Amino acid sequence: MERCHPSEVYELFVRHMNTPRVVVDNGVCDTATLVQVHSARKHGVLLEAVAALSDHGVCVRKGYISSDDGRWFMDVFHVTDAAGCKVADADKLLVRLESSLAAAAAAADALPRPAGCDSPAKEALCLLELIGVDRPGLLSEVFAVLHDLRCSTVDAKAWTHGGRVAALVFVRDEDTGAPIHDAARIRRIESRLRHVLRGGARGARTVLLDAAAVGNLDRRLHQLLSEDREADRRAPAEGPTATAVAVQEWGERGYSVVTVSCRDRPKLLFDVVCTLTDLDYVVYHGTFDTDGDHAQQVRLLAVSCSIDPQDFSF
């Protein structure tokens, strides 16, 4: 019988302990599917869980986050499909969530592999980061420009917010299938796209794809829109649909309490968690709930500095 070196056994043990464990149950709640995620505490693990749910098209209706002294955490989500019903195939959702979270936990699997690309993304593609004014027909014009410049589009993803659009477009040379390295050609692509996007100097940027450049695609799109101050210069909403953010210090426990109340929408929870993660805050406890089309979310955070409500833009 083959014996493993003690260091290999320990490495497997640590990997098993740090891989999130998922439970999906359709029998606990009459109106929603229950999803539980247990994991060792590490920075960004909550975002990985919420991103996995978002990627698989389920809507989070309510839930809570709990952590001990910072070593372990447990998330409980009540989720439905887009029609507001329980998830029909709970076993399939379980497999997909376990696969997504295991991949996110492994550094070797951090790179996205767009459809149609068999080799690792960083060896075959360039990434275009686009930001500009949203309008009908914009994406058609963007792809027409890329086609005219002999760029083969492999995959793309876009978000819109506040009259602005952010997009990630994976391209390679149409003739050779290789990344585009020619500096003059890259400048020409960026110039043409900036004109279409009406985004000024920040309208288009080309980067060679690597793990540090992208990571989670939705998170990068969130960051692009957060960095784009134009999206925040629109007139503030009023009435029952307005977004309200409150921050209170709980000094005796070393927490800041963040409360967000606004209209519910797809990826709202992802946006909140992504904002907190990008600001380098750690969520120790929290609850969130929805009532019809309204969402109220409460977060308790362990932070080293005070939180500015202006950091949150939804």
PDB file of C-alpha atoms in Angstrom, residues 2-283:
ATOM      1  CA  GLU A   2       1.351   3.388  -1.011  1.00  0.00           C
ATOM      2  CA  ARG A   3       2.064   5.727   1.889  1.00  0.00           C
ATOM      3  CA  CYS A   4       1.627   9.488   1.717  1.00  0.00           C
ATOM      4  CA  HIS A   5       4.129  11.910   3.167  1.00  0.00           C
ATOM      5  CA  PRO A   6       2.787  13.601   6.353  1.00  0.00           C
ATOM      6  CA  SER A   7       3.001  17.007   4.666  1.00  0.00           C
ATOM      7  CA  GLU A   8       0.774  15.750   1.824  1.00  0.00           C
ATOM      8  CA  VAL A   9      -1.760  14.380   4.305  1.00  0.00           C
ATOM      9  CA  TYR A  10      -1.799  17.709   6.155  1.00  0.00           C
ATOM     10  CA  GLU A  11      -2.206  19.620   2.874  1.00  0.00           C
ATOM     11  CA  LEU A  12      -5.223  17.477   1.939  1.00  0.00           C
ATOM     12  CA  PHE A  13      -6.686  17.998   5.410  1.00  0.00           C
ATOM     13  CA  VAL A  14      -6.311  21.788   5.194  1.00  0.00           C
ATOM     14  CA  ARG A  15      -7.810  21.824   1.695  1.00  0.00           C
ATOM     15  CA  HIS A  16     -10.802  19.811   2.907  1.00  0.00           C
ATOM     16  CA  MET A  17     -11.313  22.059   5.931  1.00  0.00           C
ATOM     17  CA  ASN A  18     -11.102  25.245   3.874  1.00  0.00           C
ATOM     18  CA  THR A  19     -13.432  24.108   1.094  1.00  0.00           C
ATOM     19  CA  PRO A  20     -16.929  25.476   1.739  1.00  0.00           C
ATOM     20  CA  ARG A  21     -19.591  22.846   2.450  1.00  0.00           C
ATOM     21  CA  VAL A  22     -23.053  23.388   1.025  1.00  0.00           C
ATOM     22  CA  VAL A  23     -26.495  22.080   2.035  1.00  0.00           C
ATOM     23  CA  VAL A  24     -29.563  22.636  -0.169  1.00  0.00           C
ATOM     24  CA  ASP A  25     -32.954  21.740   1.353  1.00  0.00           C
ATOM     25  CA  ASN A  26     -36.414  22.127  -0.173  1.00  0.00           C
ATOM     26  CA  GLY A  27     -38.285  20.749   2.842  1.00  0.00           C
ATOM     27  CA  VAL A  28     -37.582  23.365   5.522  1.00  0.00           C
ATOM     28  CA  CYS A  29     -39.503  26.338   4.133  1.00  0.00           C
ATOM     29  CA  ASP A  30     -42.839  26.353   2.279  1.00  0.00           C
ATOM     30  CA  THR A  31     -41.980  29.282   0.020  1.00  0.00           C
ATOM     31  CA  ALA A  32     -38.227  29.071  -0.612  1.00  0.00           C
ATOM     32  CA  THR A  33     -35.266  26.724  -0.929  1.00  0.00           C
ATOM     33  CA  LEU A  34     -32.822  26.802   1.987  1.00  0.00           C
ATOM     34  CA  VAL A  35     -29.116  27.043   1.155  1.00  0.00           C
ATOM     35  CA  GLN A  36     -26.507  26.731   3.929  1.00  0.00           C
ATOM     36  CA  VAL A  37     -22.816  27.423   3.384  1.00  0.00           C
ATOM     37  CA  HIS A  38     -20.246  26.459   6.055  1.00  0.00           C
ATOM     38  CA  SER A  39     -16.596  27.395   5.695  1.00  0.00           C
ATOM     39  CA  ALA A  40     -13.395  28.381   7.428  1.00  0.00           C
ATOM     40  CA  ARG A  41     -13.179  32.165   7.685  1.00  0.00           C
ATOM     41  CA  LYS A  42     -11.091  33.934   5.059  1.00  0.00           C
ATOM     42  CA  HIS A  43     -11.359  37.354   3.484  1.00  0.00           C
ATOM     43  CA  GLY A  44     -13.762  37.311   0.538  1.00  0.00           C
ATOM     44  CA  VAL A  45     -15.416  33.960   1.270  1.00  0.00           C
ATOM     45  CA  LEU A  46     -18.830  35.610   1.784  1.00  0.00           C
ATOM     46  CA  LEU A  47     -18.489  37.303  -1.593  1.00  0.00           C
ATOM     47  CA  GLU A  48     -17.651  33.934  -3.174  1.00  0.00           C
ATOM     48  CA  ALA A  49     -20.845  32.418  -1.740  1.00  0.00           C
ATOM     49  CA  VAL A  50     -23.060  35.300  -2.860  1.00  0.00           C
ATOM     50  CA  ALA A  51     -21.396  35.373  -6.291  1.00  0.00           C
ATOM     51  CA  ALA A  52     -22.033  31.640  -6.726  1.00  0.00           C
ATOM     52  CA  LEU A  53     -25.738  32.130  -5.987  1.00  0.00           C
ATOM     53  CA  SER A  54     -25.870  35.083  -8.369  1.00  0.00           C
ATOM     54  CA  ASP A  55     -24.110  33.138 -11.142  1.00  0.00           C
ATOM     55  CA  HIS A  56     -26.704  30.344 -10.931  1.00  0.00           C
ATOM     56  CA  GLY A  57     -29.671  32.685 -11.344  1.00  0.00           C
ATOM     57  CA  VAL A  58     -31.365  32.288  -7.960  1.00  0.00           C
ATOM     58  CA  CYS A  59     -32.867  35.213  -6.020  1.00  0.00           C
ATOM     59  CA  VAL A  60     -31.982  35.641  -2.341  1.00  0.00           C
ATOM     60  CA  ARG A  61     -35.142  36.521  -0.384  1.00  0.00           C
ATOM     61  CA  LYS A  62     -33.751  36.518   3.149  1.00  0.00           C
ATOM     62  CA  GLY A  63     -31.015  35.029   5.266  1.00  0.00           C
ATOM     63  CA  TYR A  64     -28.415  35.560   7.930  1.00  0.00           C
ATOM     64  CA  ILE A  65     -24.660  35.443   8.395  1.00  0.00           C
ATOM     65  CA  SER A  66     -23.018  34.217  11.583  1.00  0.00           C
ATOM     66  CA  SER A  67     -19.388  33.852  12.642  1.00  0.00           C
ATOM     67  CA  ASP A  68     -17.616  32.835  15.837  1.00  0.00           C
ATOM     68  CA  ASP A  69     -14.300  34.466  16.759  1.00  0.00           C
ATOM     69  CA  GLY A  70     -13.395  34.813  13.109  1.00  0.00           C
ATOM     70  CA  ARG A  71     -12.295  31.227  12.365  1.00  0.00           C
ATOM     71  CA  TRP A  72     -15.575  29.824  11.017  1.00  0.00           C
ATOM     72  CA  PHE A  73     -18.683  31.228   9.454  1.00  0.00           C
ATOM     73  CA  MET A  74     -22.104  29.998   8.326  1.00  0.00           C
ATOM     74  CA  ASP A  75     -24.414  31.604   5.777  1.00  0.00           C
ATOM     75  CA  VAL A  76     -28.097  30.687   5.490  1.00  0.00           C
ATOM     76  CA  PHE A  77     -29.966  31.873   2.386  1.00  0.00           C
ATOM     77  CA  HIS A  78     -33.655  31.531   1.494  1.00  0.00           C
ATOM     78  CA  VAL A  79     -33.648  31.515  -2.311  1.00  0.00           C
ATOM     79  CA  THR A  80     -36.166  31.195  -5.141  1.00  0.00           C
ATOM     80  CA  ASP A  81     -36.052  31.043  -8.901  1.00  0.00           C
ATOM     81  CA  ALA A  82     -36.832  34.091 -11.056  1.00  0.00           C
ATOM     82  CA  ALA A  83     -40.571  33.318 -10.837  1.00  0.00           C
ATOM     83  CA  GLY A  84     -40.509  33.426  -7.019  1.00  0.00           C
ATOM     84  CA  CYS A  85     -40.895  29.648  -6.611  1.00  0.00           C
ATOM     85  CA  LYS A  86     -38.707  27.053  -4.931  1.00  0.00           C
ATOM     86  CA  VAL A  87     -35.758  25.805  -6.953  1.00  0.00           C
ATOM     87  CA  ALA A  88     -37.109  22.790  -8.811  1.00  0.00           C
ATOM     88  CA  ASP A  89     -33.907  20.731  -8.937  1.00  0.00           C
ATOM     89  CA  ALA A  90     -32.231  21.166  -5.544  1.00  0.00           C
ATOM     90  CA  ASP A  91     -29.642  18.448  -6.233  1.00  0.00           C
ATOM     91  CA  LYS A  92     -28.502  20.185  -9.407  1.00  0.00           C
ATOM     92  CA  LEU A  93     -28.201  23.503  -7.564  1.00  0.00           C
ATOM     93  CA  LEU A  94     -26.154  21.775  -4.835  1.00  0.00           C
ATOM     94  CA  VAL A  95     -23.699  20.328  -7.350  1.00  0.00           C
ATOM     95  CA  ARG A  96     -23.303  23.651  -9.152  1.00  0.00           C
ATOM     96  CA  LEU A  97     -22.758  25.622  -5.946  1.00  0.00           C
ATOM     97  CA  GLU A  98     -20.212  23.120  -4.615  1.00  0.00           C
ATOM     98  CA  SER A  99     -18.354  23.228  -7.911  1.00  0.00           C
ATOM     99  CA  SER A 100     -18.321  27.047  -8.020  1.00  0.00           C
ATOM    100  CA  LEU A 101     -17.185  27.463  -4.423  1.00  0.00           C
ATOM    101  CA  ALA A 102     -14.502  24.786  -4.724  1.00  0.00           C
ATOM    102  CA  ALA A 103     -13.156  26.486  -7.857  1.00  0.00           C
ATOM    103  CA  ALA A 104     -13.175  29.874  -6.157  1.00  0.00           C
ATOM    104  CA  ALA A 105     -11.258  28.419  -3.213  1.00  0.00           C
ATOM    105  CA  ALA A 106      -8.508  27.068  -5.451  1.00  0.00           C
ATOM    106  CA  ALA A 107      -6.056  29.645  -6.769  1.00  0.00           C
ATOM    107  CA  ALA A 108      -5.341  27.528  -9.825  1.00  0.00           C
ATOM    108  CA  ASP A 109      -8.983  27.794 -10.907  1.00  0.00           C
ATOM    109  CA  ALA A 110      -9.300  31.547 -10.423  1.00  0.00           C
ATOM    110  CA  LEU A 111      -9.075  32.411 -14.108  1.00  0.00           C
ATOM    111  CA  PRO A 112     -12.321  32.635 -16.128  1.00  0.00           C
ATOM    112  CA  ARG A 113     -12.529  30.471 -19.226  1.00  0.00           C
ATOM    113  CA  PRO A 114     -15.010  31.989 -21.663  1.00  0.00           C
ATOM    114  CA  ALA A 115     -17.062  29.733 -23.893  1.00  0.00           C
ATOM    115  CA  GLY A 116     -15.261  28.680 -27.053  1.00  0.00           C
ATOM    116  CA  CYS A 117     -11.783  28.884 -25.555  1.00  0.00           C
ATOM    117  CA  ASP A 118     -10.161  25.526 -24.848  1.00  0.00           C
ATOM    118  CA  SER A 119      -6.786  26.815 -23.650  1.00  0.00           C
ATOM    119  CA  PRO A 120      -6.288  28.886 -20.496  1.00  0.00           C
ATOM    120  CA  ALA A 121      -7.769  32.343 -20.901  1.00  0.00           C
ATOM    121  CA  LYS A 122      -4.538  34.178 -20.122  1.00  0.00           C
ATOM    122  CA  GLU A 123      -2.775  32.408 -23.028  1.00  0.00           C
ATOM    123  CA  ALA A 124      -5.380  33.099 -25.686  1.00  0.00           C
ATOM    124  CA  LEU A 125      -7.235  36.343 -25.048  1.00  0.00           C
ATOM    125  CA  CYS A 126      -7.082  40.045 -24.424  1.00  0.00           C
ATOM    126  CA  LEU A 127      -9.635  41.794 -22.258  1.00  0.00           C
ATOM    127  CA  LEU A 128     -11.352  45.053 -23.154  1.00  0.00           C
ATOM    128  CA  GLU A 129     -12.788  46.995 -20.199  1.00  0.00           C
ATOM    129  CA  LEU A 130     -15.447  49.404 -21.438  1.00  0.00           C
ATOM    130  CA  ILE A 131     -17.362  52.174 -19.648  1.00  0.00           C
ATOM    131  CA  GLY A 132     -19.664  54.768 -21.192  1.00  0.00           C
ATOM    132  CA  VAL A 133     -23.132  56.225 -21.692  1.00  0.00           C
ATOM    133  CA  ASP A 134     -25.853  53.597 -22.069  1.00  0.00           C
ATOM    134  CA  ARG A 135     -28.167  53.891 -25.082  1.00  0.00           C
ATOM    135  CA  PRO A 136     -30.108  51.624 -27.445  1.00  0.00           C
ATOM    136  CA  GLY A 137     -27.923  49.811 -29.954  1.00  0.00           C
ATOM    137  CA  LEU A 138     -24.661  50.534 -28.137  1.00  0.00           C
ATOM    138  CA  LEU A 139     -23.420  46.957 -27.907  1.00  0.00           C
ATOM    139  CA  SER A 140     -24.214  46.359 -31.567  1.00  0.00           C
ATOM    140  CA  GLU A 141     -22.009  49.316 -32.462  1.00  0.00           C
ATOM    141  CA  VAL A 142     -19.213  48.071 -30.194  1.00  0.00           C
ATOM    142  CA  PHE A 143     -19.203  44.621 -31.820  1.00  0.00           C
ATOM    143  CA  ALA A 144     -19.382  46.180 -35.291  1.00  0.00           C
ATOM    144  CA  VAL A 145     -16.259  48.217 -34.521  1.00  0.00           C
ATOM    145  CA  LEU A 146     -14.436  45.128 -33.244  1.00  0.00           C
ATOM    146  CA  HIS A 147     -15.418  43.186 -36.356  1.00  0.00           C
ATOM    147  CA  ASP A 148     -14.193  46.041 -38.564  1.00  0.00           C
ATOM    148  CA  LEU A 149     -10.856  46.004 -36.707  1.00  0.00           C
ATOM    149  CA  ARG A 150     -10.565  42.222 -37.217  1.00  0.00           C
ATOM    150  CA  CYS A 151     -11.015  41.342 -33.558  1.00  0.00           C
ATOM    151  CA  SER A 152     -12.715  38.032 -32.833  1.00  0.00           C
ATOM    152  CA  THR A 153     -15.089  38.335 -29.856  1.00  0.00           C
ATOM    153  CA  VAL A 154     -14.997  35.191 -27.695  1.00  0.00           C
ATOM    154  CA  ASP A 155     -17.143  36.249 -24.746  1.00  0.00           C
ATOM    155  CA  ALA A 156     -18.650  39.378 -23.216  1.00  0.00           C
ATOM    156  CA  LYS A 157     -20.569  40.511 -20.158  1.00  0.00           C
ATOM    157  CA  ALA A 158     -22.187  43.881 -19.403  1.00  0.00           C
ATOM    158  CA  TRP A 159     -23.928  45.754 -16.581  1.00  0.00           C
ATOM    159  CA  THR A 160     -25.927  48.987 -16.696  1.00  0.00           C
ATOM    160  CA  HIS A 161     -26.554  51.439 -13.856  1.00  0.00           C
ATOM    161  CA  GLY A 162     -27.608  55.083 -13.620  1.00  0.00           C
ATOM    162  CA  GLY A 163     -27.560  55.624 -17.375  1.00  0.00           C
ATOM    163  CA  ARG A 164     -24.044  54.166 -17.662  1.00  0.00           C
ATOM    164  CA  VAL A 165     -22.818  50.831 -19.008  1.00  0.00           C
ATOM    165  CA  ALA A 166     -19.778  48.742 -18.111  1.00  0.00           C
ATOM    166  CA  ALA A 167     -18.692  45.769 -20.198  1.00  0.00           C
ATOM    167  CA  LEU A 168     -15.936  43.166 -20.293  1.00  0.00           C
ATOM    168  CA  VAL A 169     -15.191  41.864 -23.787  1.00  0.00           C
ATOM    169  CA  PHE A 170     -12.725  39.019 -24.412  1.00  0.00           C
ATOM    170  CA  VAL A 171     -11.095  39.245 -27.851  1.00  0.00           C
ATOM    171  CA  ARG A 172      -8.275  37.797 -29.916  1.00  0.00           C
ATOM    172  CA  ASP A 173      -6.876  38.403 -33.362  1.00  0.00           C
ATOM    173  CA  GLU A 174      -9.342  37.240 -36.012  1.00  0.00           C
ATOM    174  CA  ASP A 175      -6.638  35.915 -38.336  1.00  0.00           C
ATOM    175  CA  THR A 176      -4.237  34.194 -35.931  1.00  0.00           C
ATOM    176  CA  GLY A 177      -6.396  33.494 -32.873  1.00  0.00           C
ATOM    177  CA  ALA A 178      -3.613  34.961 -30.723  1.00  0.00           C
ATOM    178  CA  PRO A 179      -3.744  37.843 -28.220  1.00  0.00           C
ATOM    179  CA  ILE A 180      -3.332  41.321 -29.674  1.00  0.00           C
ATOM    180  CA  HIS A 181       0.088  42.652 -28.638  1.00  0.00           C
ATOM    181  CA  ASP A 182       0.714  45.374 -31.220  1.00  0.00           C
ATOM    182  CA  ALA A 183       0.660  48.683 -29.305  1.00  0.00           C
ATOM    183  CA  ALA A 184      -0.418  50.779 -32.298  1.00  0.00           C
ATOM    184  CA  ARG A 185      -3.324  48.439 -33.016  1.00  0.00           C
ATOM    185  CA  ILE A 186      -4.393  48.478 -29.361  1.00  0.00           C
ATOM    186  CA  ARG A 187      -4.412  52.297 -29.352  1.00  0.00           C
ATOM    187  CA  ARG A 188      -6.524  52.284 -32.519  1.00  0.00           C
ATOM    188  CA  ILE A 189      -9.043  49.855 -30.970  1.00  0.00           C
ATOM    189  CA  GLU A 190      -9.309  51.907 -27.785  1.00  0.00           C
ATOM    190  CA  SER A 191      -9.715  55.175 -29.716  1.00  0.00           C
ATOM    191  CA  ARG A 192     -12.530  53.800 -31.893  1.00  0.00           C
ATOM    192  CA  LEU A 193     -14.338  52.324 -28.902  1.00  0.00           C
ATOM    193  CA  ARG A 194     -14.046  55.521 -26.840  1.00  0.00           C
ATOM    194  CA  HIS A 195     -15.735  57.402 -29.652  1.00  0.00           C
ATOM    195  CA  VAL A 196     -18.620  54.908 -29.710  1.00  0.00           C
ATOM    196  CA  LEU A 197     -18.935  54.797 -25.915  1.00  0.00           C
ATOM    197  CA  ARG A 198     -18.658  58.564 -25.440  1.00  0.00           C
ATOM    198  CA  GLY A 199     -16.692  57.712 -22.341  1.00  0.00           C
ATOM    199  CA  GLY A 200     -13.822  60.154 -22.667  1.00  0.00           C
ATOM    200  CA  ALA A 201     -10.325  59.027 -21.770  1.00  0.00           C
ATOM    201  CA  ARG A 202     -11.668  56.250 -19.514  1.00  0.00           C
ATOM    202  CA  GLY A 203     -14.026  54.804 -22.087  1.00  0.00           C
ATOM    203  CA  ALA A 204     -11.936  51.812 -23.126  1.00  0.00           C
ATOM    204  CA  ARG A 205      -8.883  50.020 -21.805  1.00  0.00           C
ATOM    205  CA  THR A 206      -7.111  46.906 -23.056  1.00  0.00           C
ATOM    206  CA  VAL A 207      -5.340  44.540 -20.672  1.00  0.00           C
ATOM    207  CA  LEU A 208      -3.664  41.179 -21.102  1.00  0.00           C
ATOM    208  CA  LEU A 209      -5.753  38.656 -19.218  1.00  0.00           C
ATOM    209  CA  ASP A 210      -4.290  37.264 -16.017  1.00  0.00           C
ATOM    210  CA  ALA A 211      -5.609  36.314 -12.580  1.00  0.00           C
ATOM    211  CA  ALA A 212      -4.977  39.740 -11.065  1.00  0.00           C
ATOM    212  CA  ALA A 213      -6.678  41.539 -13.935  1.00  0.00           C
ATOM    213  CA  VAL A 214     -10.122  39.961 -13.700  1.00  0.00           C
ATOM    214  CA  GLY A 215     -11.003  37.386 -11.058  1.00  0.00           C
ATOM    215  CA  ASN A 216     -14.806  37.304 -10.752  1.00  0.00           C
ATOM    216  CA  LEU A 217     -16.361  39.034 -13.777  1.00  0.00           C
ATOM    217  CA  ASP A 218     -19.377  40.429 -11.912  1.00  0.00           C
ATOM    218  CA  ARG A 219     -17.093  41.874  -9.258  1.00  0.00           C
ATOM    219  CA  ARG A 220     -14.957  43.627 -11.897  1.00  0.00           C
ATOM    220  CA  LEU A 221     -18.091  45.082 -13.540  1.00  0.00           C
ATOM    221  CA  HIS A 222     -19.238  46.312 -10.131  1.00  0.00           C
ATOM    222  CA  GLN A 223     -15.841  47.946  -9.614  1.00  0.00           C
ATOM    223  CA  LEU A 224     -15.925  49.645 -13.016  1.00  0.00           C
ATOM    224  CA  LEU A 225     -19.315  51.208 -12.295  1.00  0.00           C
ATOM    225  CA  SER A 226     -18.291  52.156  -8.757  1.00  0.00           C
ATOM    226  CA  GLU A 227     -15.203  53.911 -10.100  1.00  0.00           C
ATOM    227  CA  ASP A 228     -17.298  55.707 -12.707  1.00  0.00           C
ATOM    228  CA  ARG A 229     -18.480  58.794 -10.842  1.00  0.00           C
ATOM    229  CA  GLU A 230     -20.822  59.752 -13.707  1.00  0.00           C
ATOM    230  CA  ALA A 231     -23.253  57.057 -12.577  1.00  0.00           C
ATOM    231  CA  ASP A 232     -23.565  58.775  -9.191  1.00  0.00           C
ATOM    232  CA  ARG A 233     -24.274  62.280 -10.509  1.00  0.00           C
ATOM    233  CA  ARG A 234     -27.838  61.484 -11.463  1.00  0.00           C
ATOM    234  CA  ALA A 235     -30.652  63.080  -9.438  1.00  0.00           C
ATOM    235  CA  PRO A 236     -31.178  61.227  -6.143  1.00  0.00           C
ATOM    236  CA  ALA A 237     -34.303  59.092  -5.897  1.00  0.00           C
ATOM    237  CA  GLU A 238     -37.112  60.219  -3.617  1.00  0.00           C
ATOM    238  CA  GLY A 239     -40.089  58.518  -2.000  1.00  0.00           C
ATOM    239  CA  PRO A 240     -40.441  54.839  -1.056  1.00  0.00           C
ATOM    240  CA  THR A 241     -37.980  53.661  -3.749  1.00  0.00           C
ATOM    241  CA  ALA A 242     -35.084  55.793  -2.450  1.00  0.00           C
ATOM    242  CA  THR A 243     -31.973  54.075  -1.133  1.00  0.00           C
ATOM    243  CA  ALA A 244     -31.185  54.738   2.527  1.00  0.00           C
ATOM    244  CA  VAL A 245     -27.818  53.834   4.058  1.00  0.00           C
ATOM    245  CA  ALA A 246     -27.091  54.306   7.773  1.00  0.00           C
ATOM    246  CA  VAL A 247     -23.868  53.568   9.663  1.00  0.00           C
ATOM    247  CA  GLN A 248     -23.695  53.363  13.448  1.00  0.00           C
ATOM    248  CA  GLU A 249     -20.684  52.618  15.611  1.00  0.00           C
ATOM    249  CA  TRP A 250     -21.016  49.863  18.224  1.00  0.00           C
ATOM    250  CA  GLY A 251     -17.880  50.685  20.146  1.00  0.00           C
ATOM    251  CA  GLU A 252     -18.221  48.192  22.981  1.00  0.00           C
ATOM    252  CA  ARG A 253     -18.239  45.301  20.520  1.00  0.00           C
ATOM    253  CA  GLY A 254     -15.809  46.797  18.037  1.00  0.00           C
ATOM    254  CA  TYR A 255     -18.373  46.732  15.220  1.00  0.00           C
ATOM    255  CA  SER A 256     -19.898  49.214  12.831  1.00  0.00           C
ATOM    256  CA  VAL A 257     -23.563  48.541  12.005  1.00  0.00           C
ATOM    257  CA  VAL A 258     -24.444  49.162   8.365  1.00  0.00           C
ATOM    258  CA  THR A 259     -28.137  49.265   7.412  1.00  0.00           C
ATOM    259  CA  VAL A 260     -29.222  49.412   3.766  1.00  0.00           C
ATOM    260  CA  SER A 261     -32.882  49.874   2.794  1.00  0.00           C
ATOM    261  CA  CYS A 262     -33.949  50.148  -0.851  1.00  0.00           C
ATOM    262  CA  ARG A 263     -35.977  48.607  -3.655  1.00  0.00           C
ATOM    263  CA  ASP A 264     -35.100  44.967  -4.222  1.00  0.00           C
ATOM    264  CA  ARG A 265     -33.541  43.975  -7.538  1.00  0.00           C
ATOM    265  CA  PRO A 266     -31.363  41.204  -8.997  1.00  0.00           C
ATOM    266  CA  LYS A 267     -27.773  41.161  -7.678  1.00  0.00           C
ATOM    267  CA  LEU A 268     -28.541  43.651  -4.893  1.00  0.00           C
ATOM    268  CA  LEU A 269     -27.000  41.453  -2.203  1.00  0.00           C
ATOM    269  CA  PHE A 270     -23.980  40.884  -4.446  1.00  0.00           C
ATOM    270  CA  ASP A 271     -23.516  44.660  -4.845  1.00  0.00           C
ATOM    271  CA  VAL A 272     -23.667  45.260  -1.075  1.00  0.00           C
ATOM    272  CA  VAL A 273     -21.207  42.471  -0.239  1.00  0.00           C
ATOM    273  CA  CYS A 274     -18.915  43.444  -3.117  1.00  0.00           C
ATOM    274  CA  THR A 275     -18.806  47.060  -1.899  1.00  0.00           C
ATOM    275  CA  LEU A 276     -17.923  45.980   1.638  1.00  0.00           C
ATOM    276  CA  THR A 277     -15.259  43.542   0.401  1.00  0.00           C
ATOM    277  CA  ASP A 278     -13.662  46.112  -1.910  1.00  0.00           C
ATOM    278  CA  LEU A 279     -13.541  48.576   1.012  1.00  0.00           C
ATOM    279  CA  ASP A 280     -11.671  45.859   2.952  1.00  0.00           C
ATOM    280  CA  TYR A 281     -14.347  45.400   5.623  1.00  0.00           C
ATOM    281  CA  VAL A 282     -15.056  41.978   7.109  1.00  0.00           C
ATOM    282  CA  VAL A 283     -18.644  40.856   7.718  1.00  0.00           C
TER     283      VAL A 283
END
